């Protein structure tokens, strides 16, 4: 029986997704909930589990292609699947029903899809170095052997897989060279350089290369340009920022803060062995100060509901932390941040950073948010005018900590200074309210002991 799997609704009103890479090819036998492909939505890279047990008949999109929700993605021959030895006919019929992990189904078996090795035709007149293999559609560069190593999916992070896709490198072949360890960006670059050198010396009879990667550049000698398709997170971010900039009237206030006492507190906390497992830095203290200041200034933690004609003040803080990744800017959320202790915030920030860098932030972790922080200080920048994430009334930019001469206790002293920049929606936040919020955050950072008064 032939079953067609269409791209499901991945949540949050997303209407399309780009196929990052296929993990199966036609002819593979897969089991329920095994990963078929990685797709990139406007918010995250998502693994698609198989809704059927059966044999892959056809793939309806290539790696790099954007697919609309509801469009055919993959076809299965369910009747061609071999049932488990103890399975009865009724069980096989139940397994044939589409049940995705995350949509209410429990997996019937684990593991990854197993690919069938394919031998090159005997009449193929190419050298071993330029031999062509049948593999996933994203494979492009010629391998170093006539037969691929087949088995488990190579270990790597989504940014590395995306980089390999852009270069046309098959990670299976990289794994065969480096052994059983996680593939890095350097491994991909080294493999591409080696194979590129071999390919340049191959004869004209060598097999044609696969389609060029999506990123294109002008040839050497011309006035160089690089064309990068606008899609995925970059496309979503651009649309959201334009919508926000031309919908909410932005106002930005700046305040330079003496954070010497905060930095001294951080040094004391880091020296405490009982806190060694928690990475407490300036951003953690800023996040704590923001949560406390929002309690006193609820208009900065609100949403403008145009349709209902209402201002919705939130009595909780879902704190967004802007993160720069290889895929673009994302803003994952720390839920109920106001309830977390200093160490709880530190742990949440550390986990958020690890997940974002690995490219594994899910759409659910990016949804919502009532107020955001962007840490431009890590780039050595002092101040900026951040754009509000859609639906939020405030965002705080945190500048770099610098030693500067400053008036302190009636004298000029070398102090550690930080500039804070808060942008807010002037429809629901007056200048006085925005200024009070910024002053509250500054006071808490100038004198951390004031937190005892809140």
Protein backbone atom coordinates (compact mmCIF):
# COMPACT_ATOMS: atom_id res chain seq x y z
CA UNK A 1 0.00 0.00 0.00
CA UNK A 2 1.35 3.43 -0.97
CA UNK A 3 1.17 6.17 1.67
CA UNK A 4 2.12 9.81 1.15
CA UNK A 5 3.58 11.90 3.97
CA UNK A 6 2.95 15.63 3.62
CA UNK A 7 4.89 18.32 5.48
CA UNK A 8 3.03 18.74 8.78
CA UNK A 9 2.16 21.98 10.53
CA UNK A 10 5.19 22.49 12.77
CA UNK A 11 3.40 25.03 14.93
CA UNK A 12 3.26 28.78 15.56
CA UNK A 13 1.58 29.50 12.22
CA UNK A 14 4.59 28.43 10.15
CA UNK A 15 3.62 27.92 6.52
CA UNK A 16 6.78 26.44 5.01
CA UNK A 17 10.11 24.78 5.76
CA UNK A 18 13.37 24.20 3.92
CA UNK A 19 14.76 20.69 3.64
CA UNK A 20 18.22 20.91 5.23
CA UNK A 21 19.18 17.32 4.52
CA UNK A 22 17.60 13.93 3.90
CA UNK A 23 18.61 11.04 6.13
CA UNK A 24 16.98 8.43 3.88
CA UNK A 25 16.94 7.64 0.18
CA UNK A 26 14.47 5.67 -1.97
CA UNK A 27 14.75 1.99 -1.14
CA UNK A 28 15.51 2.49 2.56
CA UNK A 29 13.45 0.55 5.07
CA UNK A 30 12.41 2.72 8.00
CA UNK A 31 10.53 2.16 11.22
CA UNK A 32 7.98 4.27 13.04
CA UNK A 33 9.38 7.58 14.36
CA UNK A 34 12.82 7.19 12.83
CA UNK A 35 14.20 10.52 11.62
CA UNK A 36 13.63 11.05 7.91
CA UNK A 37 15.02 14.52 7.38
CA UNK A 38 16.00 17.78 8.99
CA UNK A 39 13.96 20.80 7.96
CA UNK A 40 14.54 24.44 8.82
CA UNK A 41 11.54 26.57 9.62
CA UNK A 42 11.56 30.29 10.17
CA UNK A 43 12.42 29.59 13.78
CA UNK A 44 14.43 26.39 14.19
CA UNK A 45 15.89 23.23 12.69
CA UNK A 46 13.44 20.37 13.26
CA UNK A 47 13.86 16.62 12.82
CA UNK A 48 10.94 14.95 11.06
CA UNK A 49 10.09 11.47 12.39
CA UNK A 50 8.58 8.83 10.13
CA UNK A 51 4.80 8.37 10.46
CA UNK A 52 4.99 4.90 8.88
CA UNK A 53 6.91 1.67 8.89
CA UNK A 54 7.78 0.73 5.36
CA UNK A 55 10.05 1.30 2.39
CA UNK A 56 10.81 4.78 1.06
CA UNK A 57 9.41 4.96 -2.48
CA UNK A 58 10.16 8.56 -3.43
CA UNK A 59 11.37 11.90 -2.11
CA UNK A 60 9.41 14.89 -3.38
CA UNK A 61 11.91 17.65 -2.54
CA UNK A 62 15.65 18.10 -2.69
CA UNK A 63 17.93 19.41 0.02
CA UNK A 64 17.79 23.20 -0.05
CA UNK A 65 14.26 23.27 -1.45
CA UNK A 66 11.48 25.10 0.40
CA UNK A 67 8.27 23.09 0.88
CA UNK A 68 4.86 24.47 1.84
CA UNK A 69 2.96 22.93 4.75
CA UNK A 70 0.63 20.28 3.36
CA UNK A 71 2.75 19.59 0.28
CA UNK A 72 3.94 16.03 -0.47
CA UNK A 73 7.31 15.32 1.11
CA UNK A 74 7.93 11.58 0.91
CA UNK A 75 6.09 8.46 -0.28
CA UNK A 76 6.20 5.06 1.46
CA UNK A 77 5.39 1.55 0.36
CA UNK A 78 3.87 0.41 3.63
CA UNK A 79 2.98 -3.04 2.32
CA UNK A 80 6.66 -3.61 1.54
CA UNK A 81 7.74 -3.34 5.17
CA UNK A 82 8.77 -6.47 7.04
CA UNK A 83 6.85 -6.71 10.32
CA UNK A 84 8.57 -7.60 13.57
CA UNK A 85 8.71 -11.39 14.20
CA UNK A 86 6.15 -11.24 17.00
CA UNK A 87 3.81 -8.83 15.29
CA UNK A 88 0.34 -9.96 14.33
CA UNK A 89 -1.56 -8.73 11.29
CA UNK A 90 -3.64 -6.41 13.43
CA UNK A 91 -0.49 -4.89 14.91
CA UNK A 92 0.96 -4.27 11.45
CA UNK A 93 -2.21 -2.50 10.43
CA UNK A 94 -2.00 -0.25 13.50
CA UNK A 95 1.65 0.59 12.80
CA UNK A 96 0.74 1.70 9.30
CA UNK A 97 -1.20 4.61 10.72
CA UNK A 98 0.61 7.96 10.76
CA UNK A 99 1.72 8.64 14.34
CA UNK A 100 4.45 11.25 14.87
CA UNK A 101 6.47 11.70 18.02
CA UNK A 102 5.24 14.91 19.60
CA UNK A 103 1.74 14.35 18.19
CA UNK A 104 0.65 11.67 20.62
CA UNK A 105 2.40 8.51 19.43
CA UNK A 106 4.85 6.36 21.27
CA UNK A 107 7.75 5.00 19.22
CA UNK A 108 7.64 1.29 18.45
CA UNK A 109 11.38 1.03 17.86
CA UNK A 110 14.48 3.17 17.90
CA UNK A 111 17.57 3.62 15.83
CA UNK A 112 18.31 5.30 12.57
CA UNK A 113 17.30 4.36 9.03
CA UNK A 114 19.68 1.88 7.43
CA UNK A 115 20.74 2.67 3.90
CA UNK A 116 21.34 -0.01 1.32
CA UNK A 117 24.82 -0.03 -0.16
CA UNK A 118 24.84 0.39 -3.91
CA UNK A 119 27.62 -0.76 -6.21
CA UNK A 120 28.70 1.26 -9.20
CA UNK A 121 28.00 -0.29 -12.59
CA UNK A 122 30.91 -2.29 -14.01
CA UNK A 123 30.80 -0.28 -17.23
CA UNK A 124 31.29 3.02 -15.41
CA UNK A 125 34.50 4.54 -16.84
CA UNK A 126 35.64 6.75 -13.99
CA UNK A 127 38.57 6.56 -11.61
CA UNK A 128 38.11 5.60 -7.98
CA UNK A 129 38.76 9.16 -6.82
CA UNK A 130 36.02 10.54 -9.08
CA UNK A 131 33.49 7.74 -8.62
CA UNK A 132 29.86 8.72 -8.08
CA UNK A 133 27.71 7.20 -5.35
CA UNK A 134 23.98 7.02 -5.00
CA UNK A 135 23.18 8.77 -1.78
CA UNK A 136 21.05 11.57 -0.38
CA UNK A 137 20.29 14.43 -2.80
CA UNK A 138 22.64 16.79 -0.93
CA UNK A 139 25.75 14.79 -1.81
CA UNK A 140 27.82 16.66 -4.38
CA UNK A 141 31.59 16.28 -4.18
CA UNK A 142 33.03 12.99 -5.52
CA UNK A 143 34.13 10.53 -2.81
CA UNK A 144 37.49 8.86 -2.45
CA UNK A 145 36.18 5.32 -2.91
CA UNK A 146 33.73 3.57 -5.20
CA UNK A 147 31.45 2.51 -2.37
CA UNK A 148 30.22 4.68 0.51
CA UNK A 149 30.37 3.66 4.11
CA UNK A 150 26.79 2.93 5.06
CA UNK A 151 25.29 2.92 8.53
CA UNK A 152 24.45 5.38 11.30
CA UNK A 153 24.10 9.06 10.53
CA UNK A 154 27.41 10.87 11.16
CA UNK A 155 27.60 12.87 14.36
CA UNK A 156 27.67 16.63 13.82
CA UNK A 157 25.82 19.80 14.79
CA UNK A 158 23.19 21.46 12.57
CA UNK A 159 25.48 24.44 11.72
CA UNK A 160 28.17 22.01 10.59
CA UNK A 161 25.65 20.04 8.53
CA UNK A 162 24.41 23.27 6.94
CA UNK A 163 28.02 24.25 6.17
CA UNK A 164 28.65 20.85 4.60
CA UNK A 165 25.49 21.23 2.51
CA UNK A 166 26.66 24.59 1.21
CA UNK A 167 30.00 23.08 0.18
CA UNK A 168 28.36 19.95 -1.21
CA UNK A 169 30.21 17.64 1.19
CA UNK A 170 28.77 14.27 2.19
CA UNK A 171 29.26 13.87 5.94
CA UNK A 172 29.20 10.08 5.60
CA UNK A 173 32.45 10.32 3.66
CA UNK A 174 33.98 12.74 6.16
CA UNK A 175 33.12 10.36 8.98
CA UNK A 176 34.80 7.52 7.11
CA UNK A 177 38.04 9.51 7.14
CA UNK A 178 38.09 10.93 10.67
CA UNK A 179 36.66 7.96 12.55
CA UNK A 180 34.08 7.78 15.32
CA UNK A 181 33.95 11.34 16.63
CA UNK A 182 31.80 14.42 16.13
CA UNK A 183 32.47 16.13 12.81
CA UNK A 184 33.60 19.76 13.07
CA UNK A 185 33.52 22.63 10.60
CA UNK A 186 37.31 22.26 10.20
CA UNK A 187 36.85 18.59 9.22
CA UNK A 188 34.36 19.61 6.51
CA UNK A 189 36.66 22.33 5.17
CA UNK A 190 39.66 19.98 5.13
CA UNK A 191 37.72 17.29 3.28
CA UNK A 192 36.36 19.78 0.74
CA UNK A 193 39.89 21.05 0.07
CA UNK A 194 41.30 17.56 -0.40
CA UNK A 195 38.50 16.37 -2.67
CA UNK A 196 38.49 19.63 -4.58
CA UNK A 197 42.15 19.16 -5.37
CA UNK A 198 41.49 15.62 -6.59
CA UNK A 199 38.47 16.71 -8.62
CA UNK A 200 40.46 19.45 -10.36
CA UNK A 201 42.89 16.83 -11.66
CA UNK A 202 40.23 14.37 -12.80
CA UNK A 203 39.80 13.71 -16.51
CA UNK A 204 36.97 15.14 -18.59
CA UNK A 205 35.34 11.71 -18.53
CA UNK A 206 34.70 11.99 -14.79
CA UNK A 207 31.11 12.06 -13.68
CA UNK A 208 29.45 15.49 -13.69
CA UNK A 209 29.23 17.33 -10.42
CA UNK A 210 25.92 17.80 -8.61
CA UNK A 211 24.18 21.18 -8.69
CA UNK A 212 26.16 24.05 -7.18
CA UNK A 213 25.41 25.10 -3.62
CA UNK A 214 22.87 27.83 -2.99
CA UNK A 215 25.50 30.42 -2.04
CA UNK A 216 27.12 31.71 -5.24
CA UNK A 217 30.08 34.02 -5.79
CA UNK A 218 31.58 35.80 -8.78
CA UNK A 219 34.61 34.10 -10.35
CA UNK A 220 38.15 35.23 -9.62
CA UNK A 221 39.15 38.39 -11.46
CA UNK A 222 35.68 39.93 -11.44
CA UNK A 223 34.31 42.49 -9.01
CA UNK A 224 33.38 39.95 -6.37
CA UNK A 225 29.83 39.44 -5.14
CA UNK A 226 28.19 36.73 -3.09
CA UNK A 227 24.48 35.95 -3.43
CA UNK A 228 22.83 34.32 -0.42
CA UNK A 229 19.19 33.20 -0.61
CA UNK A 230 16.94 34.94 1.92
CA UNK A 231 15.18 32.13 3.74
CA UNK A 232 14.80 30.36 7.05
CA UNK A 233 15.60 32.32 10.20
CA UNK A 234 17.09 35.25 8.27
CA UNK A 235 13.88 35.68 6.26
CA UNK A 236 11.68 35.41 9.35
CA UNK A 237 13.84 37.87 11.32
CA UNK A 238 13.79 40.42 8.50
CA UNK A 239 10.00 40.23 8.15
CA UNK A 240 9.49 40.48 11.91
CA UNK A 241 11.83 43.46 12.30
CA UNK A 242 10.24 45.38 9.41
CA UNK A 243 6.77 44.65 10.79
CA UNK A 244 7.80 45.80 14.26
CA UNK A 245 9.65 48.92 13.11
CA UNK A 246 6.70 50.14 11.04
CA UNK A 247 3.99 49.14 13.52
CA UNK A 248 5.26 50.15 16.96
CA UNK A 249 6.59 53.71 17.44
CA UNK A 250 10.02 53.08 18.92
CA UNK A 251 11.69 55.29 21.53
CA UNK A 252 15.16 54.54 22.92
CA UNK A 253 16.65 55.85 26.18
CA UNK A 254 20.28 55.50 27.28
CA UNK A 255 21.86 55.45 30.72
CA UNK A 256 25.49 54.92 31.74
CA UNK A 257 25.74 52.91 34.94
CA UNK A 258 28.53 52.44 37.48
CA UNK A 259 28.52 48.64 37.82
CA UNK A 260 31.66 48.39 39.98
CA UNK A 261 29.69 46.94 42.90
CA UNK A 262 27.98 44.40 40.64
CA UNK A 263 31.28 43.26 39.16
CA UNK A 264 32.77 42.90 42.66
CA UNK A 265 29.73 40.81 43.67
CA UNK A 266 30.23 38.58 40.62
CA UNK A 267 33.88 38.04 41.58
CA UNK A 268 32.82 37.04 45.10
CA UNK A 269 30.19 34.63 43.79
CA UNK A 270 32.65 33.05 41.36
CA UNK A 271 35.14 32.54 44.20
CA UNK A 272 32.50 30.65 46.21
CA UNK A 273 33.16 26.94 45.66
CA UNK A 274 29.57 26.05 46.45
CA UNK A 275 28.55 28.03 43.34
CA UNK A 276 31.25 26.68 41.02
CA UNK A 277 28.70 24.74 38.94
CA UNK A 278 26.81 27.92 38.08
CA UNK A 279 28.19 30.38 35.55
CA UNK A 280 27.22 33.72 37.04
CA UNK A 281 28.22 36.69 34.87
CA UNK A 282 27.08 40.26 34.22
CA UNK A 283 24.19 39.17 31.96
CA UNK A 284 22.76 37.04 34.77
CA UNK A 285 22.74 40.03 37.14
CA UNK A 286 21.18 42.22 34.44
CA UNK A 287 18.47 39.60 33.82
CA UNK A 288 17.69 39.47 37.54
CA UNK A 289 17.53 43.28 37.72
CA UNK A 290 15.24 43.40 34.68
CA UNK A 291 12.81 40.89 36.17
CA UNK A 292 12.63 42.89 39.39
CA UNK A 293 12.25 46.23 37.59
CA UNK A 294 9.44 44.87 35.40
CA UNK A 295 7.46 44.12 38.55
CA UNK A 296 7.54 47.85 39.33
CA UNK A 297 6.97 48.93 35.73
CA UNK A 298 4.38 46.55 34.21
CA UNK A 299 3.84 48.62 31.05
CA UNK A 300 7.27 47.44 29.83
CA UNK A 301 6.02 43.86 30.19
CA UNK A 302 2.84 44.31 28.18
CA UNK A 303 1.34 43.70 24.73
CA UNK A 304 -0.70 46.01 22.49
CA UNK A 305 -3.75 44.07 21.25
CA UNK A 306 -4.97 46.06 18.25
CA UNK A 307 -7.97 43.84 17.46
CA UNK A 308 -9.32 43.75 21.00
CA UNK A 309 -8.45 47.39 21.66
CA UNK A 310 -6.66 46.38 24.86
CA UNK A 311 -3.29 46.59 26.56
CA UNK A 312 -2.42 43.22 28.08
CA UNK A 313 -0.15 43.52 31.12
CA UNK A 314 1.63 40.25 31.93
CA UNK A 315 2.14 39.32 35.57
CA UNK A 316 4.93 36.92 34.65
CA UNK A 317 8.18 37.43 32.76
CA UNK A 318 8.94 35.23 29.76
CA UNK A 319 12.39 36.66 29.17
CA UNK A 320 13.80 36.58 25.65
CA UNK A 321 17.58 36.48 25.23
CA UNK A 322 18.77 37.48 21.75
CA UNK A 323 21.36 35.03 20.44
CA UNK A 324 23.50 35.31 17.32
CA UNK A 325 23.88 31.92 15.63
CA UNK A 326 25.17 30.60 12.31
CA UNK A 327 21.54 30.58 11.14
CA UNK A 328 20.91 34.19 12.12
CA UNK A 329 19.43 36.01 15.10
CA UNK A 330 17.06 34.06 17.33
CA UNK A 331 15.44 34.99 20.65
CA UNK A 332 14.86 31.89 22.82
CA UNK A 333 12.73 32.36 25.92
CA UNK A 334 13.31 31.71 29.63
CA UNK A 335 9.81 30.99 30.94
CA UNK A 336 8.72 32.52 34.27
CA UNK A 337 12.14 34.10 34.69
CA UNK A 338 10.90 36.22 37.60
CA UNK A 339 10.54 33.06 39.70
CA UNK A 340 14.14 31.96 39.24
CA UNK A 341 16.92 32.57 41.71
CA UNK A 342 20.25 34.00 40.58
CA UNK A 343 21.69 30.50 40.16
CA UNK A 344 18.51 29.38 38.40
CA UNK A 345 18.84 32.21 35.91
CA UNK A 346 22.51 31.37 35.40
CA UNK A 347 21.69 27.74 34.63
CA UNK A 348 18.82 28.70 32.32
CA UNK A 349 21.06 31.11 30.39
CA UNK A 350 23.81 28.51 30.07
CA UNK A 351 21.37 25.91 28.75
CA UNK A 352 19.80 28.41 26.37
CA UNK A 353 23.23 29.31 24.98
CA UNK A 354 24.28 25.68 24.46
CA UNK A 355 21.03 24.84 22.69
CA UNK A 356 21.17 27.92 20.46
CA UNK A 357 24.79 27.30 19.43
CA UNK A 358 24.03 23.68 18.56
CA UNK A 359 21.10 24.79 16.39
CA UNK A 360 18.64 22.72 18.44
CA UNK A 361 16.38 25.51 19.71
CA UNK A 362 12.82 24.33 19.05
CA UNK A 363 9.96 26.53 17.75
CA UNK A 364 8.28 26.24 21.16
CA UNK A 365 11.37 27.71 22.85
CA UNK A 366 11.17 30.74 20.54
CA UNK A 367 7.45 31.38 20.88
CA UNK A 368 6.06 34.22 22.95
CA UNK A 369 8.24 36.33 25.18
CA UNK A 370 7.14 39.39 27.14
CA UNK A 371 10.44 41.32 27.32
CA UNK A 372 13.87 40.79 25.75
CA UNK A 373 17.55 41.45 26.42
CA UNK A 374 20.24 41.74 23.77
CA UNK A 375 23.85 41.60 24.95
CA UNK A 376 25.78 43.78 22.50
CA UNK A 377 28.60 44.14 25.01
CA UNK A 378 30.04 40.77 23.99
CA UNK A 379 30.99 42.43 20.68
CA UNK A 380 32.69 45.35 22.44
CA UNK A 381 29.77 47.72 21.68
CA UNK A 382 28.67 50.32 24.22
CA UNK A 383 25.14 51.21 23.13
CA UNK A 384 22.54 50.78 20.41
CA UNK A 385 18.90 51.24 19.45
CA UNK A 386 17.42 47.70 19.46
CA UNK A 387 14.21 46.96 17.57
CA UNK A 388 11.37 45.45 19.56
CA UNK A 389 10.50 41.81 18.94
CA UNK A 390 6.90 41.75 17.60
CA UNK A 391 4.33 41.74 20.38
CA UNK A 392 6.69 43.06 23.07
CA UNK A 393 6.75 46.56 24.50
CA UNK A 394 10.37 46.67 25.65
CA UNK A 395 13.89 45.42 24.91
CA UNK A 396 17.13 46.22 26.75
CA UNK A 397 20.54 46.37 25.08
CA UNK A 398 23.44 45.68 27.45
CA UNK A 399 26.73 47.37 26.57
CA UNK A 400 30.33 46.40 27.31
CA UNK A 401 31.81 46.87 30.79
CA UNK A 402 34.70 49.36 30.60
CA UNK A 403 37.03 50.96 33.13
CA UNK A 404 36.54 54.73 32.94
CA UNK A 405 37.26 57.77 35.07
CA UNK A 406 34.04 58.60 36.94
CA UNK A 407 32.90 60.74 39.81
CA UNK A 408 32.58 58.61 42.93
CA UNK A 409 32.11 59.90 46.48
CA UNK A 410 33.09 63.38 45.39
CA UNK A 411 36.31 62.32 43.69
CA UNK A 412 37.39 61.11 40.25
CA UNK A 413 38.07 57.38 40.34
CA UNK A 414 38.58 54.55 37.85
CA UNK A 415 35.24 52.74 37.85
CA UNK A 416 33.67 49.95 35.81
CA UNK A 417 30.95 51.40 33.63
CA UNK A 418 28.18 49.99 31.44
CA UNK A 419 25.70 51.72 29.13
CA UNK A 420 22.12 50.43 29.04
CA UNK A 421 19.80 51.19 26.10
CA UNK A 422 16.08 50.48 26.39
CA UNK A 423 13.72 50.68 23.42
CA UNK A 424 9.99 50.71 24.10
CA UNK A 425 6.65 50.95 22.29
CA UNK A 426 5.45 54.52 22.78
CA UNK A 427 1.83 53.47 22.24
CA UNK A 428 1.69 51.91 25.70
CA UNK A 429 4.85 53.12 27.42
CA UNK A 430 5.24 56.81 28.18
CA UNK A 431 8.66 58.39 28.34
CA UNK A 432 8.40 58.70 32.13
CA UNK A 433 7.61 54.99 32.52
CA UNK A 434 10.43 53.94 30.22
CA UNK A 435 12.86 56.18 32.10
CA UNK A 436 11.74 54.87 35.49
CA UNK A 437 12.26 51.28 34.34
CA UNK A 438 15.76 52.07 33.10
CA UNK A 439 16.60 53.87 36.34
CA UNK A 440 15.35 50.93 38.41
CA UNK A 441 17.57 48.51 36.50
CA UNK A 442 20.52 50.90 36.84
CA UNK A 443 20.00 51.33 40.60
CA UNK A 444 20.02 47.58 41.13
CA UNK A 445 23.26 47.23 39.18
CA UNK A 446 24.91 50.20 40.88
CA UNK A 447 23.93 48.93 44.33
CA UNK A 448 23.07 45.18 44.20
CA UNK A 449 22.13 45.34 47.88
CA UNK A 450 19.04 47.34 46.91
CA UNK A 451 17.55 44.06 45.73
CA UNK A 452 16.82 43.36 49.39
CA UNK A 453 14.35 46.26 49.34
CA UNK A 454 12.19 44.81 46.52
